[in-house]
Tab-separated table of C-alpha atoms in Angstrom:
chain	number	residue	atom	x	y	z
A	51	SER	CA	-78.227	-104.663	6.436
A	52	GLY	CA	-81.287	-104.299	4.228
A	53	ARG	CA	-82.792	-101.727	6.527
A	54	GLY	CA	-85.107	-99.419	4.697
A	55	THR	CA	-85.509	-101.596	1.665
A	56	CYS	CA	-88.679	-103.575	0.445
A	57	SER	CA	-86.793	-106.102	-1.708
A	58	ALA	CA	-87.196	-109.875	-1.563
A	59	HIS	CA	-83.744	-109.993	-0.114
A	60	TYR	CA	-84.735	-107.901	3.014
A	61	ILE	CA	-83.641	-109.093	6.488
A	62	ARG	CA	-83.782	-107.219	9.767
A	63	GLU	CA	-80.463	-105.898	10.857
A	64	ASP	CA	-80.594	-107.250	14.391
A	65	VAL	CA	-81.142	-110.761	12.863
A	66	LEU	CA	-78.335	-110.402	10.437
A	67	ARG	CA	-76.012	-109.104	13.165
A	68	GLU	CA	-76.927	-112.207	15.344
A	69	LEU	CA	-76.379	-114.571	12.444
A	70	VAL	CA	-72.841	-113.040	11.682
A	71	LEU	CA	-71.841	-113.030	15.462
A	72	GLU	CA	-72.925	-116.663	15.780
A	73	ARG	CA	-70.904	-117.785	12.831
A	74	ILE	CA	-67.853	-115.903	13.821
A	75	ARG	CA	-67.992	-117.645	17.246
A	76	ALA	CA	-68.510	-120.994	15.557
A	77	VAL	CA	-65.450	-120.519	13.209
A	78	ASN	CA	-63.349	-119.296	16.119
A	79	ALA	CA	-64.236	-122.318	18.316
A	80	TYR	CA	-63.776	-124.704	15.349
A	81	ILE	CA	-60.238	-123.393	14.611
A	82	ARG	CA	-59.027	-122.997	18.077
A	83	GLN	CA	-59.932	-126.592	19.148
A	84	ASP	CA	-57.404	-127.828	16.417
A	85	VAL	CA	-55.372	-125.163	14.745
A	86	GLU	CA	-53.003	-127.575	12.979
A	87	GLY	CA	-55.994	-129.757	11.915
A	88	PHE	CA	-57.651	-126.649	10.366
A	89	GLN	CA	-54.473	-125.640	8.524
A	90	GLU	CA	-54.159	-129.145	7.047
A	91	GLU	CA	-57.742	-129.313	6.049
A	92	TRP	CA	-57.659	-125.857	4.523
A	93	LEU	CA	-54.512	-126.700	2.454
A	94	GLN	CA	-56.181	-129.958	1.411
A	95	CYS	CA	-59.315	-128.095	0.209
A	96	ARG	CA	-57.204	-125.594	-1.598
A	97	ARG	CA	-54.354	-127.689	-2.952
A	98	SER	CA	-55.654	-131.236	-3.400
A	99	ASP	CA	-55.818	-130.723	-7.131
A	100	GLN	CA	-53.269	-127.926	-7.401
A	101	GLU	CA	-49.895	-129.268	-6.095
A	102	ARG	CA	-49.382	-131.213	-9.293
A	103	ASN	CA	-50.451	-128.179	-11.466
A	104	ILE	CA	-48.124	-126.045	-9.522
A	105	ARG	CA	-45.209	-128.293	-10.369
A	106	GLU	CA	-46.313	-128.618	-13.896
A	107	ASP	CA	-46.626	-124.808	-14.419
A	108	ARG	CA	-43.149	-124.092	-12.858
A	109	LYS	CA	-41.600	-126.632	-15.407
A	110	ARG	CA	-43.672	-124.945	-18.209
A	111	VAL	CA	-42.301	-121.615	-17.099
A	112	GLU	CA	-38.666	-122.875	-17.174
A	113	GLN	CA	-39.292	-124.468	-20.586
A	114	ALA	CA	-40.762	-121.196	-21.916
A	115	LYS	CA	-37.874	-119.202	-20.630
A	116	LYS	CA	-35.357	-121.594	-22.312
A	117	ARG	CA	-37.301	-121.333	-25.556
A	118	LEU	CA	-37.179	-117.514	-25.309
A	119	ALA	CA	-33.370	-117.644	-24.910
A	120	ASP	CA	-33.104	-120.082	-27.958
A	121	LEU	CA	-35.414	-117.792	-30.082
A	122	ASP	CA	-33.033	-114.766	-29.413
A	123	VAL	CA	-30.074	-117.027	-30.692
A	124	LEU	CA	-32.110	-118.091	-33.791
A	125	LEU	CA	-33.015	-114.565	-34.637
A	126	SER	CA	-29.357	-113.457	-34.320
A	127	ARG	CA	-28.303	-116.318	-36.722
A	128	LEU	CA	-31.146	-115.421	-39.200
A	129	TYR	CA	-29.881	-111.791	-39.264
A	130	GLU	CA	-26.375	-112.970	-39.939
A	131	ASP	CA	-27.463	-115.321	-42.589
A	132	PHE	CA	-29.553	-112.569	-44.276
A	133	VAL	CA	-26.526	-110.092	-44.059
A	134	LEU	CA	-24.151	-112.818	-45.587
A	135	GLY	CA	-26.713	-113.313	-48.385
A	136	ASP	CA	-27.507	-116.881	-47.308
A	137	LEU	CA	-31.188	-115.954	-46.824
A	138	SER	CA	-33.600	-114.047	-49.087
A	139	LYS	CA	-35.204	-110.907	-47.823
A	140	GLU	CA	-38.734	-112.576	-48.002
A	141	ARG	CA	-37.571	-115.660	-46.217
A	142	TYR	CA	-35.811	-113.536	-43.649
A	143	LYS	CA	-38.915	-111.391	-42.976
A	144	LYS	CA	-41.315	-114.352	-42.631
A	145	MET	CA	-39.080	-116.323	-40.335
A	146	THR	CA	-38.370	-113.234	-38.218
A	147	ALA	CA	-41.992	-112.616	-37.879
A	148	ASP	CA	-42.755	-116.225	-36.866
A	149	TYR	CA	-40.055	-116.157	-34.259
A	150	GLU	CA	-41.020	-112.827	-32.814
A	151	ALA	CA	-44.621	-113.888	-32.716
A	152	GLU	CA	-43.655	-116.906	-30.662
A	153	GLN	CA	-41.583	-114.653	-28.408
A	154	GLU	CA	-44.656	-112.577	-27.557
A	155	ARG	CA	-46.747	-115.504	-26.891
A	156	LEU	CA	-44.222	-117.082	-24.665
A	157	LYS	CA	-43.733	-113.867	-22.785
A	158	LEU	CA	-47.384	-113.603	-22.205
A	159	GLU	CA	-47.579	-117.284	-21.032
A	160	ILE	CA	-44.764	-116.653	-18.652
A	161	GLU	CA	-46.329	-113.569	-17.218
A	162	VAL	CA	-49.732	-115.093	-16.694
A	163	THR	CA	-48.354	-118.356	-15.200
A	164	GLU	CA	-45.970	-116.692	-12.815
A	165	GLU	CA	-48.772	-114.531	-11.503
A	166	TRP	CA	-50.878	-117.629	-10.963
A	167	LEU	CA	-47.948	-119.430	-9.146
A	168	GLU	CA	-47.515	-116.339	-6.957
A	169	THR	CA	-51.266	-116.364	-5.930
A	170	GLN	CA	-50.970	-120.116	-4.943
A	171	GLU	CA	-47.821	-119.390	-2.955
A	172	THR	CA	-49.615	-116.851	-0.671
A	173	MET	CA	-52.214	-119.328	0.371
A	174	SER	CA	-50.313	-120.415	3.528
A	175	ALA	CA	-49.947	-116.838	4.403
A	176	ASP	CA	-53.702	-116.314	4.156
A	177	VAL	CA	-54.524	-119.246	6.465
A	178	ASP	CA	-52.001	-118.029	9.004
A	179	ALA	CA	-53.463	-114.515	8.943
A	180	PHE	CA	-56.994	-116.074	9.456
A	181	VAL	CA	-55.697	-118.276	12.366
A	182	ALA	CA	-54.089	-115.233	13.978
A	183	LEU	CA	-57.358	-113.348	13.666
A	184	THR	CA	-59.285	-116.177	15.526
A	185	GLN	CA	-56.573	-115.868	18.190
A	186	LYS	CA	-56.705	-112.166	18.464
A	187	TYR	CA	-60.415	-112.239	19.253
A	188	VAL	CA	-60.753	-115.180	21.661
A	189	ASP	CA	-64.065	-113.960	22.905
A	190	VAL	CA	-66.539	-111.956	20.751
A	191	PRO	CA	-69.205	-110.711	23.075
A	192	GLU	CA	-70.569	-108.279	20.406
A	193	LEU	CA	-70.232	-107.407	16.884
A	194	THR	CA	-68.255	-104.271	16.244
A	195	PRO	CA	-67.402	-102.411	12.916
A	196	THR	CA	-63.749	-103.415	13.383
A	197	ILE	CA	-64.465	-107.086	13.865
A	198	VAL	CA	-66.837	-107.118	10.839
A	199	ASN	CA	-64.133	-105.475	8.683
A	200	GLU	CA	-61.462	-107.811	9.873
A	201	TYR	CA	-63.431	-111.056	9.423
A	202	ILE	CA	-65.905	-110.389	6.632
A	203	LYS	CA	-65.304	-109.958	3.079
A	204	LYS	CA	-68.892	-109.707	2.004
A	205	ILE	CA	-72.437	-110.927	2.881
A	206	GLU	CA	-74.983	-112.430	0.488
A	207	VAL	CA	-78.607	-112.409	1.589
A	208	PHE	CA	-80.983	-114.853	-0.335
A	209	ALA	CA	-84.630	-114.420	-1.014
A	210	PRO	CA	-86.736	-115.974	1.729
A	211	ASP	CA	-88.497	-119.248	1.214
A	212	LYS	CA	-92.010	-119.492	2.514
A	213	SER	CA	-93.128	-122.749	1.032
A	214	SER	CA	-92.990	-124.685	4.337
A	215	GLY	CA	-95.289	-122.120	6.073
A	216	LYS	CA	-92.418	-120.450	7.789
A	217	ARG	CA	-90.028	-117.810	6.459
A	218	VAL	CA	-86.724	-119.363	5.944
A	219	GLN	CA	-83.967	-117.180	4.700
A	220	LYS	CA	-80.306	-118.154	3.844
A	221	VAL	CA	-77.481	-115.831	4.391
A	222	LYS	CA	-74.001	-116.638	2.992
A	223	ILE	CA	-71.060	-115.043	4.715
A	224	TYR	CA	-67.787	-114.765	2.939
A	225	PHE	CA	-64.706	-114.555	5.257
A	226	ASN	CA	-61.496	-112.737	4.381
A	227	PHE	CA	-58.482	-114.901	3.454
A	228	VAL	CA	-60.590	-118.188	3.391
A	229	ASP	CA	-63.754	-117.207	1.427
A	230	ASP	CA	-63.573	-119.969	-1.201
A	231	VAL	CA	-62.640	-122.887	1.108
A	232	GLU	CA	-65.197	-125.683	1.236
A	233	ILE	CA	-65.054	-126.313	4.957
A	234	PRO	CA	-68.734	-126.444	6.231
A	235	VAL	CA	-68.395	-124.243	9.268
A	236	ILE	CA	-66.809	-121.430	6.888
A	237	SER	CA	-68.644	-122.102	3.541
A	238	GLU	CA	-72.223	-123.205	4.399
A	239	PRO	CA	-74.904	-120.488	4.487
A	240	VAL	CA	-76.532	-119.737	7.844
A	241	VAL	CA	-80.291	-119.771	8.067
A	242	ALA	CA	-82.820	-117.381	9.709
A	243	LYS	CA	-86.156	-118.816	10.463
A	244	SER	CA	-89.292	-117.050	11.754
A	245	THR	CA	-92.747	-118.417	12.751
A	246	LEU	CA	-95.894	-116.574	13.764
A	247	GLY	CA	-94.160	-113.304	13.802
A	248	ARG	CA	-91.235	-114.517	15.875
A	249	ARG	CA	-87.915	-115.151	14.394
A	250	LYS	CA	-85.153	-117.483	15.376
A	251	THR	CA	-81.855	-118.563	13.951
A	252	ALA	CA	-80.421	-121.967	13.046
């Protein structure tokens, strides 16, 4: 809340609570007026450039797994050639080291890519969870710790701007599940303004 601090990022707790409450109400109203439209808009924001990447990465994982299997066969054949005397010890060691290094690289690539794909596949669950939250709290008459914890991931308070002769201060509210989606009612900061000792929000 900033209460008790003297930093440039100070904001009164009652003002911050009002800003958060107004934004939650606005988000709820925005989503409830067209749930399917919001879900589609959200998915477009998140996946407009990712659907192609997801398909390509799945293909890369399949290719990497096939190459891993091929390398196992190649290593077995190398060992047979070495045992039969068809391959020198030096050549065997070098080729084995090369293949094993490639195996380790492929295993890491598969692990990282599969984790990324899993993250992308949870996006639909995230938006459904957030929609359910807005339906759970149809009316939000006041801000409670439970509501804050369920809705809000974090709050960033910016330094005030007094260049206009008024105290203008931005507050960025990050919502759970949809914190990085560029939908204005969710992503744009809210603004607190004060004039001649009186403060209003916008």
